[in-house]
Each structure stands twice: as C-alpha cells, then as structure tokens.
Coordinates of C-alpha atoms and ligand atoms in Angstrom, one line a residue:
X1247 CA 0.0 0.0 0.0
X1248 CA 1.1 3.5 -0.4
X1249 CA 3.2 5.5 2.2
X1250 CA 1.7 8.9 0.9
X1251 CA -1.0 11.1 3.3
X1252 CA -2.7 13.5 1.7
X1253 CA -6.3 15.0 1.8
X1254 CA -7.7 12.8 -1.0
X1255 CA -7.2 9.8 1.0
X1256 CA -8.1 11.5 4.4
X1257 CA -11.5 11.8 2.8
X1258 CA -11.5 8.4 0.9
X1259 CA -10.5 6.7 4.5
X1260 CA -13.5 8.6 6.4
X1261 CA -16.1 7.4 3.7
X1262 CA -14.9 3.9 4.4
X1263 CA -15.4 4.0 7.8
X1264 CA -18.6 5.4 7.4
X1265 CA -19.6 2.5 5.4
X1266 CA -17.6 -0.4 7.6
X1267 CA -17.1 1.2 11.0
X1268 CA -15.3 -1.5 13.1
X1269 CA -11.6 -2.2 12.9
X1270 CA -9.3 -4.4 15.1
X1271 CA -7.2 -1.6 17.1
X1272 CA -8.0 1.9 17.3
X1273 CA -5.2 4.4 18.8
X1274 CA -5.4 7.7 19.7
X1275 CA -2.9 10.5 19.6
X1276 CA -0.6 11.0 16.3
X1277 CA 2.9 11.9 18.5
X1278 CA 5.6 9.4 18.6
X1279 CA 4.1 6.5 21.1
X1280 CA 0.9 6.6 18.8
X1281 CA 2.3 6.3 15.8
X1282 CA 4.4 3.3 17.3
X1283 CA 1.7 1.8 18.4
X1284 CA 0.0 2.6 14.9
X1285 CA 2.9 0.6 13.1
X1286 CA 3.7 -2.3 15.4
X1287 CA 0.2 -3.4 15.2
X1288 CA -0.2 -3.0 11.5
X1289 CA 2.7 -4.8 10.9
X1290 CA 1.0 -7.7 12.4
X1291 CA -1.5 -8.2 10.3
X1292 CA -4.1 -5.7 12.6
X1293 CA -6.2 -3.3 10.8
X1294 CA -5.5 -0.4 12.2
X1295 CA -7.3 3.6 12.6
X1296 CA -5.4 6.4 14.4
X1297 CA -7.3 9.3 15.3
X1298 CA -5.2 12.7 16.3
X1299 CA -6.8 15.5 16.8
X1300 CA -4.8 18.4 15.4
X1301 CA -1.8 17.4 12.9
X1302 CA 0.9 14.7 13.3
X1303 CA 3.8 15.8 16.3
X1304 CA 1.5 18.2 17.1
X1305 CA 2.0 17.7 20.9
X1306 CA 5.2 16.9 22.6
X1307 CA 6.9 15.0 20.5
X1308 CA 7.7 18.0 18.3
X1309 CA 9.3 19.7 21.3
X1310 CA 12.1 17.6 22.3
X1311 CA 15.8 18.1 22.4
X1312 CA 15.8 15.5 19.0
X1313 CA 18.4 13.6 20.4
X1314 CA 18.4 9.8 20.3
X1315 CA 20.0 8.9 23.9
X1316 CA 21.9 5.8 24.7
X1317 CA 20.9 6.6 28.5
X1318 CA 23.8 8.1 29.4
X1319 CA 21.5 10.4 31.7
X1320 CA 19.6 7.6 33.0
X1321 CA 22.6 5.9 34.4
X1322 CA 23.0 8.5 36.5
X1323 CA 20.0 8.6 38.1
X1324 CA 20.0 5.0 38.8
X1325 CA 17.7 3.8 36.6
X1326 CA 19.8 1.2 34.9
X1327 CA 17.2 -0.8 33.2
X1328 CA 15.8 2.4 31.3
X1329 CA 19.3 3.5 30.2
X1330 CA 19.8 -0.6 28.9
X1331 CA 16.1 0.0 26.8
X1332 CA 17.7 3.2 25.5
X1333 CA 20.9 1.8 24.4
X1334 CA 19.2 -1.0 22.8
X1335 CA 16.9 1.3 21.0
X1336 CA 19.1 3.7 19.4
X1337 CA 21.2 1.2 18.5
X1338 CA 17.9 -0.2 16.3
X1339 CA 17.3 3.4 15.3
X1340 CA 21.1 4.2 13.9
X1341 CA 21.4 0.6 12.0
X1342 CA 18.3 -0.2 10.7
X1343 CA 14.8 2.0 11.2
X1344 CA 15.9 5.4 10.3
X1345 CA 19.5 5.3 9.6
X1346 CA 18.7 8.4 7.5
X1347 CA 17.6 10.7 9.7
X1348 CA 19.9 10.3 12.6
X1349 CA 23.5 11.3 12.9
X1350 CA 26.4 10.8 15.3
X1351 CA 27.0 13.7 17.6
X1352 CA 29.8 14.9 19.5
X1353 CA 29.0 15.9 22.8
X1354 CA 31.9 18.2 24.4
X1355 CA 32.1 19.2 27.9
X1356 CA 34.7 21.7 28.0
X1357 CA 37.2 21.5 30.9
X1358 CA 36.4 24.9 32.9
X1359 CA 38.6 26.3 35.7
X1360 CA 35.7 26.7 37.5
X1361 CA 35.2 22.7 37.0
X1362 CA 36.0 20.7 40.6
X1363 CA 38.4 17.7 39.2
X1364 CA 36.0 15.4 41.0
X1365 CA 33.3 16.5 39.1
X1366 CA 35.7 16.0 35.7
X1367 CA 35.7 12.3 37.0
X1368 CA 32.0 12.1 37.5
X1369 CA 31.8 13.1 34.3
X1370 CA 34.1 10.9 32.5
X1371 CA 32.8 7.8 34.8
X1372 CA 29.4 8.4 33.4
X1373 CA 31.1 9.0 29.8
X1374 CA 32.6 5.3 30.7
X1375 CA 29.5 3.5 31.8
X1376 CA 27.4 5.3 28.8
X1377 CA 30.1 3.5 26.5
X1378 CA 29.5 -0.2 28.3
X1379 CA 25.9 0.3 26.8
X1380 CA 27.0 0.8 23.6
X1381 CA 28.7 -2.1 23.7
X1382 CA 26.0 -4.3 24.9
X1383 CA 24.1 -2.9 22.4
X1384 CA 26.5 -4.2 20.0
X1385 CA 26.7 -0.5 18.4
X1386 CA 29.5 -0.5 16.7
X1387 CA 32.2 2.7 17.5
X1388 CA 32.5 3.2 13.7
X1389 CA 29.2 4.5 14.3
X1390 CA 29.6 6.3 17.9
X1391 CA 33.2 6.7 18.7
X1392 CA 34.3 6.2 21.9
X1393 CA 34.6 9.0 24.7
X1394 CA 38.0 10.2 24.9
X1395 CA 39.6 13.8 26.2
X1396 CA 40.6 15.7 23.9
X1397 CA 42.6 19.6 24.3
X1398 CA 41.2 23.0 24.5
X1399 CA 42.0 23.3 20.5
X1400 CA 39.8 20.5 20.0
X1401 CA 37.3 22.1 22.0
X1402 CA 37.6 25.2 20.3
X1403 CA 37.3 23.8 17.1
X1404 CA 33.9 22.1 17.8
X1405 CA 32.5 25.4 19.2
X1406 CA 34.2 28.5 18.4
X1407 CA 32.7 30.6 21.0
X1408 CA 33.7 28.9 24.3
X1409 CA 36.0 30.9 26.7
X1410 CA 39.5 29.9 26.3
X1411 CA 41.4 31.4 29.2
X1412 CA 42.3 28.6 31.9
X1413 CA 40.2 25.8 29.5
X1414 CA 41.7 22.1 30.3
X1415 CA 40.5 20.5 27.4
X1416 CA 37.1 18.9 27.2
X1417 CA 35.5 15.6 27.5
X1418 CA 34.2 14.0 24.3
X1419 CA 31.0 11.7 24.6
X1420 CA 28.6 10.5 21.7
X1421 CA 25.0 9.8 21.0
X1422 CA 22.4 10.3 18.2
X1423 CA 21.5 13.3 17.0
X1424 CA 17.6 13.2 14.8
X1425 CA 17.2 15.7 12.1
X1426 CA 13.9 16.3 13.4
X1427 CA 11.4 15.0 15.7
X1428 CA 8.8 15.9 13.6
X1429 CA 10.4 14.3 10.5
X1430 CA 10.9 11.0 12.6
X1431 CA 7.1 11.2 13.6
X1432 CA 5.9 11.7 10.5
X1433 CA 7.8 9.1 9.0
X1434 CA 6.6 6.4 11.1
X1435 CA 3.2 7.5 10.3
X1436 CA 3.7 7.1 6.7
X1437 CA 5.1 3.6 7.3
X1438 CA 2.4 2.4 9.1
X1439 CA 0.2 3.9 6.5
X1440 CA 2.3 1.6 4.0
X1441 CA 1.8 -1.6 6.2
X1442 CA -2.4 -0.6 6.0
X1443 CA -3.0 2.1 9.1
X1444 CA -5.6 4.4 8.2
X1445 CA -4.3 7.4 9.3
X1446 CA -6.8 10.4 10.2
X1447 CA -5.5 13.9 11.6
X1448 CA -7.9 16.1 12.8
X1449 CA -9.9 13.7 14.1
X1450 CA -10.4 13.6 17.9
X1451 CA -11.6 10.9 20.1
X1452 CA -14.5 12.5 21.7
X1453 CA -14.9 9.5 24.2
X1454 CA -13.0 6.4 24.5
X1455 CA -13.5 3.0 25.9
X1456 CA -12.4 -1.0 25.4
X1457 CA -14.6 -1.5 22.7
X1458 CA -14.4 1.7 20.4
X1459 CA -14.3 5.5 20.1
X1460 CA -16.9 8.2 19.6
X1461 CA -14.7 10.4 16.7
X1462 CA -15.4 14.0 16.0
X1463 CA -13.8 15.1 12.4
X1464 CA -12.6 18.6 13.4
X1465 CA -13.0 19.8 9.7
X1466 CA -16.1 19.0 9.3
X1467 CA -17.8 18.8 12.7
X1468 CA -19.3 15.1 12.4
X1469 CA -19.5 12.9 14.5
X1470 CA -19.4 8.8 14.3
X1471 CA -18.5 5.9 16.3
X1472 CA -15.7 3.7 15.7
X1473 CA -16.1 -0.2 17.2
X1474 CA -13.0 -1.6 18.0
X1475 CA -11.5 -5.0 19.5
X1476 CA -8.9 -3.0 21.0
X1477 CA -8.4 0.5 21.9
X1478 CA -4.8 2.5 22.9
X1479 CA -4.8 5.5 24.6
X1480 CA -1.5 6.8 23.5
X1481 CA -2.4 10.9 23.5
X1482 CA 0.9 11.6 26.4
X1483 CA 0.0 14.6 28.9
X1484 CA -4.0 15.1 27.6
X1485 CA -4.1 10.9 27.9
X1486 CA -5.9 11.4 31.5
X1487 CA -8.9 13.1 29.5
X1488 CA -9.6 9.8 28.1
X1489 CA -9.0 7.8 31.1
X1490 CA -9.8 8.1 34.6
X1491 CA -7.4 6.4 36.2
X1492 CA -4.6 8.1 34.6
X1493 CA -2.5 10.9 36.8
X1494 CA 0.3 12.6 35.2
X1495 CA 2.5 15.3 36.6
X1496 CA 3.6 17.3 33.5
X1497 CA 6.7 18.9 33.5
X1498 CA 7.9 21.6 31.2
X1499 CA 11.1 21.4 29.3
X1500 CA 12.5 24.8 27.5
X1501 CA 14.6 25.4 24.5
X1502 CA 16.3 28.8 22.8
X1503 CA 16.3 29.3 19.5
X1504 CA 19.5 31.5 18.6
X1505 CA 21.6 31.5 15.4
X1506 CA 24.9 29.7 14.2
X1507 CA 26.8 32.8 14.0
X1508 CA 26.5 33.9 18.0
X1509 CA 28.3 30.4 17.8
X1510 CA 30.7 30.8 15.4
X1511 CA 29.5 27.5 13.6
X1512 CA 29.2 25.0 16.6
X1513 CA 29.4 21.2 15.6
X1514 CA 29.3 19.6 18.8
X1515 CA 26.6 19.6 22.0
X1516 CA 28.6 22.1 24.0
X1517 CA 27.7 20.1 27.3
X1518 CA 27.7 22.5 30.8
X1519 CA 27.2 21.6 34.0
X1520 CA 23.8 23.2 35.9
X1521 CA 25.6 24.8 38.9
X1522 CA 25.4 22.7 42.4
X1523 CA 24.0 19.6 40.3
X1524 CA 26.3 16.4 39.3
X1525 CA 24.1 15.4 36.9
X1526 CA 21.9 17.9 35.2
X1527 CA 23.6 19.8 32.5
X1528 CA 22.4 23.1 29.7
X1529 CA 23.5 22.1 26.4
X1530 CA 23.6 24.2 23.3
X1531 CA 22.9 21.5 19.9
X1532 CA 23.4 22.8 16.0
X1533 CA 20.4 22.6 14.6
X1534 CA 18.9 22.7 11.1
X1535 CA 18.4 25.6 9.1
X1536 CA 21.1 27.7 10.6
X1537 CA 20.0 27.6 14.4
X1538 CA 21.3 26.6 17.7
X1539 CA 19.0 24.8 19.9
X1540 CA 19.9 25.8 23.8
X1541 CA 18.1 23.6 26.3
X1542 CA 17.0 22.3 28.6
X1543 CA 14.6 23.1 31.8
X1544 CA 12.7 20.7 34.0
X1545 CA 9.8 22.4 35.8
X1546 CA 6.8 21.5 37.3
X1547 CA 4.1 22.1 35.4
X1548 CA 0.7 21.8 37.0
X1549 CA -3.5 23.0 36.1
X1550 CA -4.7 22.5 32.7
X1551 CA -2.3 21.5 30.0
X1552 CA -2.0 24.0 26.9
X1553 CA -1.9 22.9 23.9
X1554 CA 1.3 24.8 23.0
X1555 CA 3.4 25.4 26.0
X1556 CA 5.4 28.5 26.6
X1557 CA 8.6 29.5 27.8
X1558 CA 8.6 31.5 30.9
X1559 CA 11.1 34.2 31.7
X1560 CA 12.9 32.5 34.6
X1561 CA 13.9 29.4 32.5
X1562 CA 14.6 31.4 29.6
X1563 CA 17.8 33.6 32.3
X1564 CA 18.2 30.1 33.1
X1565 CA 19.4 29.0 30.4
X1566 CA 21.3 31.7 29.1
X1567 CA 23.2 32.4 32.9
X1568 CA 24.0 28.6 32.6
X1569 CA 25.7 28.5 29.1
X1570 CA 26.9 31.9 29.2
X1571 CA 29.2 30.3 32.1
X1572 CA 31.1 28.6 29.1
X1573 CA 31.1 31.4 26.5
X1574 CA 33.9 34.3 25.7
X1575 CA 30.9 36.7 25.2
X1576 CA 28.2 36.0 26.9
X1577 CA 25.1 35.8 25.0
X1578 CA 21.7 37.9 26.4
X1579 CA 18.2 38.4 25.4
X1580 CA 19.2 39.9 22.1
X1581 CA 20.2 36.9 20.5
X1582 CA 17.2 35.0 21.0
X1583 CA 15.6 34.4 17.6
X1584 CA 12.5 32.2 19.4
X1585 CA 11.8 29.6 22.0
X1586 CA 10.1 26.6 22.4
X1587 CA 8.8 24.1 25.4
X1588 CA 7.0 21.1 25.5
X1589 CA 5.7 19.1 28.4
X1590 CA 7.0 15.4 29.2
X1591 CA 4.2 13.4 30.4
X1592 CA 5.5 11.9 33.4
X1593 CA 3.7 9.3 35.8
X1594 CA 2.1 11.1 39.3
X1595 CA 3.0 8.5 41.4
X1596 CA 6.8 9.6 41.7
X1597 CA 7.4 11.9 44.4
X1598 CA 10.6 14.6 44.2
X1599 CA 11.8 17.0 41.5
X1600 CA 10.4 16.1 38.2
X1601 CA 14.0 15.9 36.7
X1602 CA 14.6 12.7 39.3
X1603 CA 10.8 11.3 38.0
X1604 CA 11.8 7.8 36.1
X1605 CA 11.7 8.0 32.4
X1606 CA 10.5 4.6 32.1
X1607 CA 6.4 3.7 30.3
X1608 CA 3.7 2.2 31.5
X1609 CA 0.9 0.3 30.2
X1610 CA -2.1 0.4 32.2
X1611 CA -5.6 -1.3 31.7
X1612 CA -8.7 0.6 32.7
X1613 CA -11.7 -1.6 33.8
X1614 CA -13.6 -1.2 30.3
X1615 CA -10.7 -2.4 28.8
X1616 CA -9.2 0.8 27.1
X1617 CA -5.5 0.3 27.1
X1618 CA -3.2 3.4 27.9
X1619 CA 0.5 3.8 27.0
X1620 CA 2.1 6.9 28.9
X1621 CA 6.0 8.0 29.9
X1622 CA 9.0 7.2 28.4
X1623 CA 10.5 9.3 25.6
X1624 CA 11.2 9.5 21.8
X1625 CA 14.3 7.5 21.5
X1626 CA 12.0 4.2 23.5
X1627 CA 9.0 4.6 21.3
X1628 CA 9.2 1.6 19.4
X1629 CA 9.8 -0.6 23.1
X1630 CA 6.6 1.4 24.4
X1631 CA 4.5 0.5 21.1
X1632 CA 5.5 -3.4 21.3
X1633 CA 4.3 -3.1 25.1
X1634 CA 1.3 -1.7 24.3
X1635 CA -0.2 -3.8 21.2
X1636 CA 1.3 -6.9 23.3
X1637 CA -1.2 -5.9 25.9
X1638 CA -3.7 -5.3 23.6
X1639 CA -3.9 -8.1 21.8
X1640 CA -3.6 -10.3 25.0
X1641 CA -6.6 -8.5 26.9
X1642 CA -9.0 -8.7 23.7
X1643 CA -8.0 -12.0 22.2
X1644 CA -7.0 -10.7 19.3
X1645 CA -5.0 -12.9 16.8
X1646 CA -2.1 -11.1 16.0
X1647 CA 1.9 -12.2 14.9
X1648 CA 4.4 -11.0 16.9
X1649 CA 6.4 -7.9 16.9
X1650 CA 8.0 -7.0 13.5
X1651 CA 8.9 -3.4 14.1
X1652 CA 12.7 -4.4 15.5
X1653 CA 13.5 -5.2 11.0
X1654 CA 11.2 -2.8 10.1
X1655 CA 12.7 0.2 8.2
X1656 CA 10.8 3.9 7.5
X1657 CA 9.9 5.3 4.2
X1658 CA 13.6 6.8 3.2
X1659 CA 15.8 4.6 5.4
X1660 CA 17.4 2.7 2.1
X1661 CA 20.0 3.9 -0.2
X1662 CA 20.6 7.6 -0.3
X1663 CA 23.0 8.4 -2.4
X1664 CA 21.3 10.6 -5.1
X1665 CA 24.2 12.6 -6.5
X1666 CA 21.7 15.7 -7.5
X1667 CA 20.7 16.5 -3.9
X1668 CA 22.0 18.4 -1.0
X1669 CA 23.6 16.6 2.5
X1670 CA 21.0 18.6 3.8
X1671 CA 18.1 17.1 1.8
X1672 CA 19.4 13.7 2.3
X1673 CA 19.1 14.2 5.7
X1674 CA 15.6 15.0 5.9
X1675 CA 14.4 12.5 3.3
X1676 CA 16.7 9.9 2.8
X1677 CA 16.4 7.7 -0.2
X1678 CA 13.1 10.3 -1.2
X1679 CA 15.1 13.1 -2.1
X1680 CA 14.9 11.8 -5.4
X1681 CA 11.0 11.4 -5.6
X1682 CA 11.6 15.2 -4.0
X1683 CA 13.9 16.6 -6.6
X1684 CA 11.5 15.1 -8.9
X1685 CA 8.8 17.3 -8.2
X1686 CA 10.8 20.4 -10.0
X1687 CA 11.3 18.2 -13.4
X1688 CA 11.1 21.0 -15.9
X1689 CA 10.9 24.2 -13.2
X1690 CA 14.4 24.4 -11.6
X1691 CA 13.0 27.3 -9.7
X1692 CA 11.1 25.0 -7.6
X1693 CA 14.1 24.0 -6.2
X1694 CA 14.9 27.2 -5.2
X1695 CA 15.0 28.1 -1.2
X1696 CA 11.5 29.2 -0.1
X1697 CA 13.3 32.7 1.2
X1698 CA 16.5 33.9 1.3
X1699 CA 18.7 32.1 4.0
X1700 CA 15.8 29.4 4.4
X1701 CA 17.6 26.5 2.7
X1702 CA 13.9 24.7 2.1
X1703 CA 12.8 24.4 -1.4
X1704 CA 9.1 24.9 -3.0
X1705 CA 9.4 21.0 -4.4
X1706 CA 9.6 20.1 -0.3
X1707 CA 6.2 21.8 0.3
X1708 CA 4.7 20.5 -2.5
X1709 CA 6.1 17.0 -1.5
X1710 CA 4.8 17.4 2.3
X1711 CA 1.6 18.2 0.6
X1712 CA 1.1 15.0 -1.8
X1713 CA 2.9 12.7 0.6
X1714 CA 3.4 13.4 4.4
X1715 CA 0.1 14.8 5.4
X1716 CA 0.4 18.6 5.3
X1717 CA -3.3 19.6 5.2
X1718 CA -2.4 23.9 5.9
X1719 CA 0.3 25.9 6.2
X1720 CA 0.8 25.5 9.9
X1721 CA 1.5 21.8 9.1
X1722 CA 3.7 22.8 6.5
X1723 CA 6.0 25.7 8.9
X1724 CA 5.8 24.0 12.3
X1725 CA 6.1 20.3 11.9
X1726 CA 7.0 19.4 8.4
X1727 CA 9.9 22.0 8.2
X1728 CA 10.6 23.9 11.4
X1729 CA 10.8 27.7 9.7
X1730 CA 8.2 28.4 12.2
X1731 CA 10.5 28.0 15.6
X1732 CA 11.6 32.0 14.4
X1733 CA 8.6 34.3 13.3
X1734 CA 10.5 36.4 11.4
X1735 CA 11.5 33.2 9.2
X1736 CA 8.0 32.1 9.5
X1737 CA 6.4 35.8 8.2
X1738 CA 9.0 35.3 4.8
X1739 CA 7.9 31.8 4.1
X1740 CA 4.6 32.3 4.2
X1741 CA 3.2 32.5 1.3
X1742 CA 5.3 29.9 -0.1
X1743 CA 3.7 27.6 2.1
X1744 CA 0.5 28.6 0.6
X1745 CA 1.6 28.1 -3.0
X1746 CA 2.2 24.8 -2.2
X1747 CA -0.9 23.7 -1.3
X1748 CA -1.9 25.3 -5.4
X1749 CA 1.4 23.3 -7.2
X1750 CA 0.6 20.2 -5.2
Ligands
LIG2364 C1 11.5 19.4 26.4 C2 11.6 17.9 26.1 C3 12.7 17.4 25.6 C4 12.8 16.0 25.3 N1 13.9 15.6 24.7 C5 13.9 14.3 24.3 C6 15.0 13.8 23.6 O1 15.9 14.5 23.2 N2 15.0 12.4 23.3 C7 14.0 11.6 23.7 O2 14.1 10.4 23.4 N3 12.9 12.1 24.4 C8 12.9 13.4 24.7 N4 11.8 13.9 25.3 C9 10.6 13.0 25.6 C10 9.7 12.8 24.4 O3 9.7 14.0 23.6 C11 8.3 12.4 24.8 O4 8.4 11.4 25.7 C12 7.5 12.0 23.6 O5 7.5 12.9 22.6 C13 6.0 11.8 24.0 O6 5.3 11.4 22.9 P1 3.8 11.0 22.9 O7 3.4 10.5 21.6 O8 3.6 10.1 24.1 O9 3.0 12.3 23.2 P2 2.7 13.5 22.3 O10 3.8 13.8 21.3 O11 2.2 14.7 23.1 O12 1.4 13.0 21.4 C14 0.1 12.9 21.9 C15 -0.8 13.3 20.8 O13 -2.1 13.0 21.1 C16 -3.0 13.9 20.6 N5 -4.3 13.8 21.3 C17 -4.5 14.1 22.6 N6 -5.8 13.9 22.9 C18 -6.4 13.4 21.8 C19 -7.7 13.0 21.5 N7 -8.7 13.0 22.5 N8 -8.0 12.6 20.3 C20 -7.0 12.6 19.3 N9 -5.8 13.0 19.5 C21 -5.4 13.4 20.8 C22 -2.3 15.2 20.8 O14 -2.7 16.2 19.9 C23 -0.8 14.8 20.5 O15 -0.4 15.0 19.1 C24 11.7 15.2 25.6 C25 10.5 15.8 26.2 C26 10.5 17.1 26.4 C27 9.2 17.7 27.0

C-alpha cells in the first residue's frame, strides 16, 4: 500500500469508515508512542485507525531536544534498566529503522577552571558506563566513537565561542543526534500507513473505551462511532482526559532558538554543567536551518495543559546564565531568535523534583478495557508501542503475529545516495530526495529556497503536501519544516507555504 497522506485519501479513508465502521485496534494520539503503536500493530496483520486531533507531532513530541540517547543520563539517576532500553533502542534506530535521519554527535564538555576535578571524573565515569551500553548494544564505534579527552583546541574547534582562558581541554562523549522529531514522527506515520493504518489527523476521540471511540472530524464537525476490538490510549500529557485512572504530573522542558553565527559555527553539544548539580547539564545543539538549539529546563508544570506550552522568563535567564558560564561573550536576550517548550508526560505516582521522576512507560488497563500507554521518551517509542499492542492483543484475544517493528525500516531509510541532492536534503528524506527533486522536473525554480537564508525548497512543500500529510500551512512551517520555531523566518515563508498547497 502507499506511504503517501494526503487530503484525498483522508477523505477516501473517512467514507470507508462510514460505510464499515469497526476495525481491530483503534489508537489515539498521532505523537511518537501513537504512531508506534499505529505501526507495530499494522505490521502484524491488525487493521489499524489512528485518530489525532490536530496534525501529526503536534504535541510533545515536536518539542524535544531530537536527540536519540543511549541513557547516558539515565545511568546517572540509577535507573539502569531504562538506560539498557535506551541503548538497545538507538542502536535499532542508527542501523536499521531510520538510519537516514539520525547522525552521530559529539557531545563536548569543556574542561572549565571553575570545574571541581572530582566533578571532571564524574563526568568521565558516566562517559565510561554510557560506552558499556554501547557495547551491549552491539553499536558499533565506527558509528559512535568512543569517549575520549581531547585539548582546549579541540574544544575550540567544535564550538568557536567557548572561553579559552584557563580551558583544560574537554571531554568528548557520543549519542544520536535526529534531524527532526517531527520528520521521525511523520515518518513512522507514513510507514504504518504503508503496512495498512488508516491514518486520520484532525480527528479527535471524543470519548473512549475497550470496545471503540466516539470520533469528531474537526473539519467537518461530524461525529461517528468507531467499534473496535482494542483500543490505545496513547495521547501523552492530555491521555488522562480519556482515562480516569490516569495521573500525570507534567513537566515543562525549554529550548532557545539563537543563530549559528552567535556560535561561530558549533558542531558539537557544548555540554555545561547546571551549577550545584552532578548530573543535570544546559547544552547548546546545532540545529537545522542555521540555528542553535539551547536547552534544557525541567519544571513543574501543574493545572490544565496547553496545547502549545510556553517558555517562561525565569527558564529562559536560566538558560542563558547557565551556558553563558562557558562562552567568551556572553550571550543575552538579544540573540534570542525564538523559544520553544513542550511538556514530558510523566507518571504522578513519583514523588521529588520532576527531573529525578523515572523516564521509564507504562501500560495500564482501565476496567472497560481501554488500554493506555504513557511516559517514556522519543528514543523508547518503538519498546513502548511493542508493550502496548502486546497488551492489547492479550486482553481482547485478538489474533495477532508477533512484533516485527525491530527489522522494520521507515519510508527513506534505504540507499541515499542521489548525486543531485544536498547533505542537507538527504538528511531529511533519505532515499526520497529523489522522488523530492523530482517534483521540480522542468521548473528548476522549484528547487529554489522558499526565502532567502531558508535552505527549504518549494518542491519540499509540495512533496509534504502530496505525501506526508500537510493539510495547511501550519502543518507545513511547524512540523514538516521547522521555519516556524523563528517568526521572522516564519512571516517570509509564508506564502510559499500557501503556494504549495496550489502546485501540489
Ligand atoms: C522538552 C523535552 C525534551 C525532550 N527531549 C527528548 C530527547 O531529546 N530524546 C528523547 O528520546 N525524548 C525526549 N523527550 C521525551 C519525548 O519527547 C516524549 O516522551 C514523547 O515525545 C512523548 O510522545 P507521545 O506520543 O507520548 O506524546 P505527544 O507527542 O504529546 O502526542 C500525543 C498526541 O495525542 C494527541 N491527542 C491528545 N488527545 C487526543 C484525543 N482526544 N484525540 C485525538 N488525539 C489526541 C495530541 O494532539 C498529540 O499530538 C523530551 C521531552 C520534552 C518535554
């Protein structure tokens, strides 16, 4: 079956269901854990509807740090068997799912005078323990290097901007680094839809129970119910609206937006420690599109949950007093092109700060049988998806094979070496940016960037259009390109983003 979402078959899908409305599995919530769940259980023979109610990534899973840990963090907050899940995981991700759209990234944690020697050894220990789980996860170092020292011109190679005088050196650690969340989200979407999902954005799951879903199409207004044999509850920090038994305890996580040049052109994670903590660090990540991401905050983030978080001042001086302790010249409001937060969806039975609340999932089983997958991160999804349609199919009875997902590449993860396109269209569409390149036969223009400094071409809007699900411009600026993280950027593209939707 096709890969390609697109309004035609949004609209072909809905008038099946109106005619035949029962499937095996129904999941709601199009982040990462739903789109999981939406691929494991089509690729075992389920039919398969998932229902989110805005766009795909529109929650969460768009607002992550896009890195693909190996659980270095984990191990140093104890939790030994999520950092193991995490290793295994990305090691799956990097070799075989979506090879494409993950890269190996240097983390550097630069030697500071103010840096206690112990703390350098804490550092290095954990650098140490994070590389015993590549190894159990057979990842090979080709792929992530191991962590070594390396000197102060090292360090200043891999981020121009960092303060020289009294630097030791740095420590060198590596992990995966996605192109974008958004990207990996929609491509799992797309390869579920290949395998047979039906999936429907703008489409919210009224009420939800064991045996189906009451679905309101948000572009039309109707309403319909959906029977089911099994039903997932995978929408992360709203997932308690659907289910009563369900407590989370949301907390916020903050990025900056600044650009490259306040950076000098940084190719590393320039990693600094969070004063008085051994473990918690500020990181700044180079990011597509000419940008530096600058993360991250972990605060508690109680009442009702927004559907677009914001930033609030105190994390924003935060972040900057924290990396500004590693930078010649310190950087200040002015720099700030945008910022973004998002809110991890973390269990309410943990007590403490929310940056010590465990990272692992849970499935959980409400009485009428609706089955809820919650916690966790991006990197675990595909572990969290197995989980979940495992439970599934054991509390209904379904017939179902086992997992598949562990061989199961995304649309773009094979050969990408099409000599007409750009590194940086390779990375974002892997062995597509052919099909993309394509798109401009006979109007080179098309390839053309949407706006000056915007290196995103007309023939990639047109391609989101036909084939990953845009269905309006916000689709097209926020989660299948990420112009939108900067107004200004966002303003120029505009009406590119509108043309596309008349080419397409
Ligand atoms: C700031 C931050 C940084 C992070 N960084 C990383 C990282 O670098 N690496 C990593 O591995 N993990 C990271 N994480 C964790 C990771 O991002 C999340 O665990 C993950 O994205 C959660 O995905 P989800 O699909 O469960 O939830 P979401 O992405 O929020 O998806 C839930 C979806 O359900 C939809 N929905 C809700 N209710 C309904 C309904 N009634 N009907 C239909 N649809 C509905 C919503 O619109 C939403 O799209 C980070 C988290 C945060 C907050």
């Amino acid at each position: 079956m096709s890969s390609s979402l697109n309004a035609a078959r949004r609209a072909r899908d809905l008038e099946r269901l109106d005619a035949a409305p029962a499937v095996d599995l129904v999941v709601v919530g199009g982040g990462i854990t739903g789109v999981g769940v939406a691929l494991d259980a089509a690729t075992r023979g389920l039919s398969v509807v998932l229902l989110e109610q805005h766009d795909l990534a529109f929650g969460t899973s768009r607002w992550s740090s896009k890195l693909v840990h190996g659980g270095l963090r984990y191990l140093g907050t104890g939790d030994v068997a999520v950092a193991y899940e995490s290793a295994i995981e990305r090691h799956r991700l990097m070799t075989t799912i979506a090879p494409h759209l993950i890269r190996p990234l240097p983390q550097v944690f630069p030697l500071m005078p103010t840096m206690s020697p112990g703390h350098a050894a804490l550092v290095r220990a954990g650098h140490w323990g994070g590389d015993v789980l590549r190894t159990v996860a057979r990842t090979p170092s080709r792929l992530l290097p191991r962590p070594d020292r390396i000197d102060a011109h090292a360090v200043g190679e891999y981020a121009p901007a960092v303060r020289r005088e009294g630097l030791r050196g740095g420590l060198r650690f590596w992990d995966g680094q996605l192109v974008d969340d958004a990207r990996l989200v929609v491509a799992v979407a797309r390869t579920a839809a290949h395998h047979g999902a039906t999936i429907l954005t703008r489409c919210r799951a009224v009420e939800a129970s064991g045996a189906g879903v009451r679905v309101r199409d948000e572009l039309s207004g109707t309403e319909f119910d959906l029977a089911a044999r099994a039903v997932v509850n995978a929408a992360g920090v709203w997932a308690g609206g659907l289910s009563d038994d369900i407590s989370l305890r949301p907390s916020r996580g903050t990025h900056l937006v600044v650009d490259q040049s306040v950076f000098g052109g940084l190719t590393a994670s320039l990693t600094v420690p969070v004063p008085g903590s051994s473990t918690r660090f500020v990181f700044a990540l180079p990011a597509p599109l000419g940008r530096v991401y600058i993360g991250l905050t972990d605060e508690e983030a109680p009442g009702p949950v927004p559907d677009v978080p914001v930033a609030s001042e105190a994390e924003i001086d935060f972040l900057l007093d924290t990396i500004n302790q590693a930078l010649a010249r310190p950087l200040n409001r002015s720099a700030l092109l945008g910022t973004f937060a998002g809110l991890r969806p973390l269990l309410a039975a943990d007590s403490g700060h929310t940056a010590d609340v465990s990272r692992r999932h849970v499935v959980h089983r409400d009485a009428d049988g609706l089955v809820t997958v919650v916690g966790g991160k991006l990197t675990t999804y595909r572990r969290m998806a197995q989980d979940a349609v495992d439970a599934a199919v054991a509390w209904s009875g379904l017939c179902a094979r086992p997992c598949q997902t562990r061989r199961v590449p995304l649309v773009g993860a094979g050969d990408a070496r099409d000599p007409r396109a750009s590194p940086e269209l390779l990375r974002r569409h892997g062995s597509e940016a052919g099909a993309v390149l394509d798109i401009a036969a006979g109007d080179p223009i098309v390839l053309h960037p949407v706006a000056p400094d915007l290196p995103v071409s007309m023939a990639e809007l047109v391609f989101a259009v036909r084939h990953e699900g845009a269905l309006d411009v916000d689709d097209l600026l926020d989660r299948r390109t990420r112009i939108g993280l900067v107004s200004g950027d966002r303003a120029r593209a505009r009406d590119a983003a509108a043309q596309a939707f008349d080419l397409a």
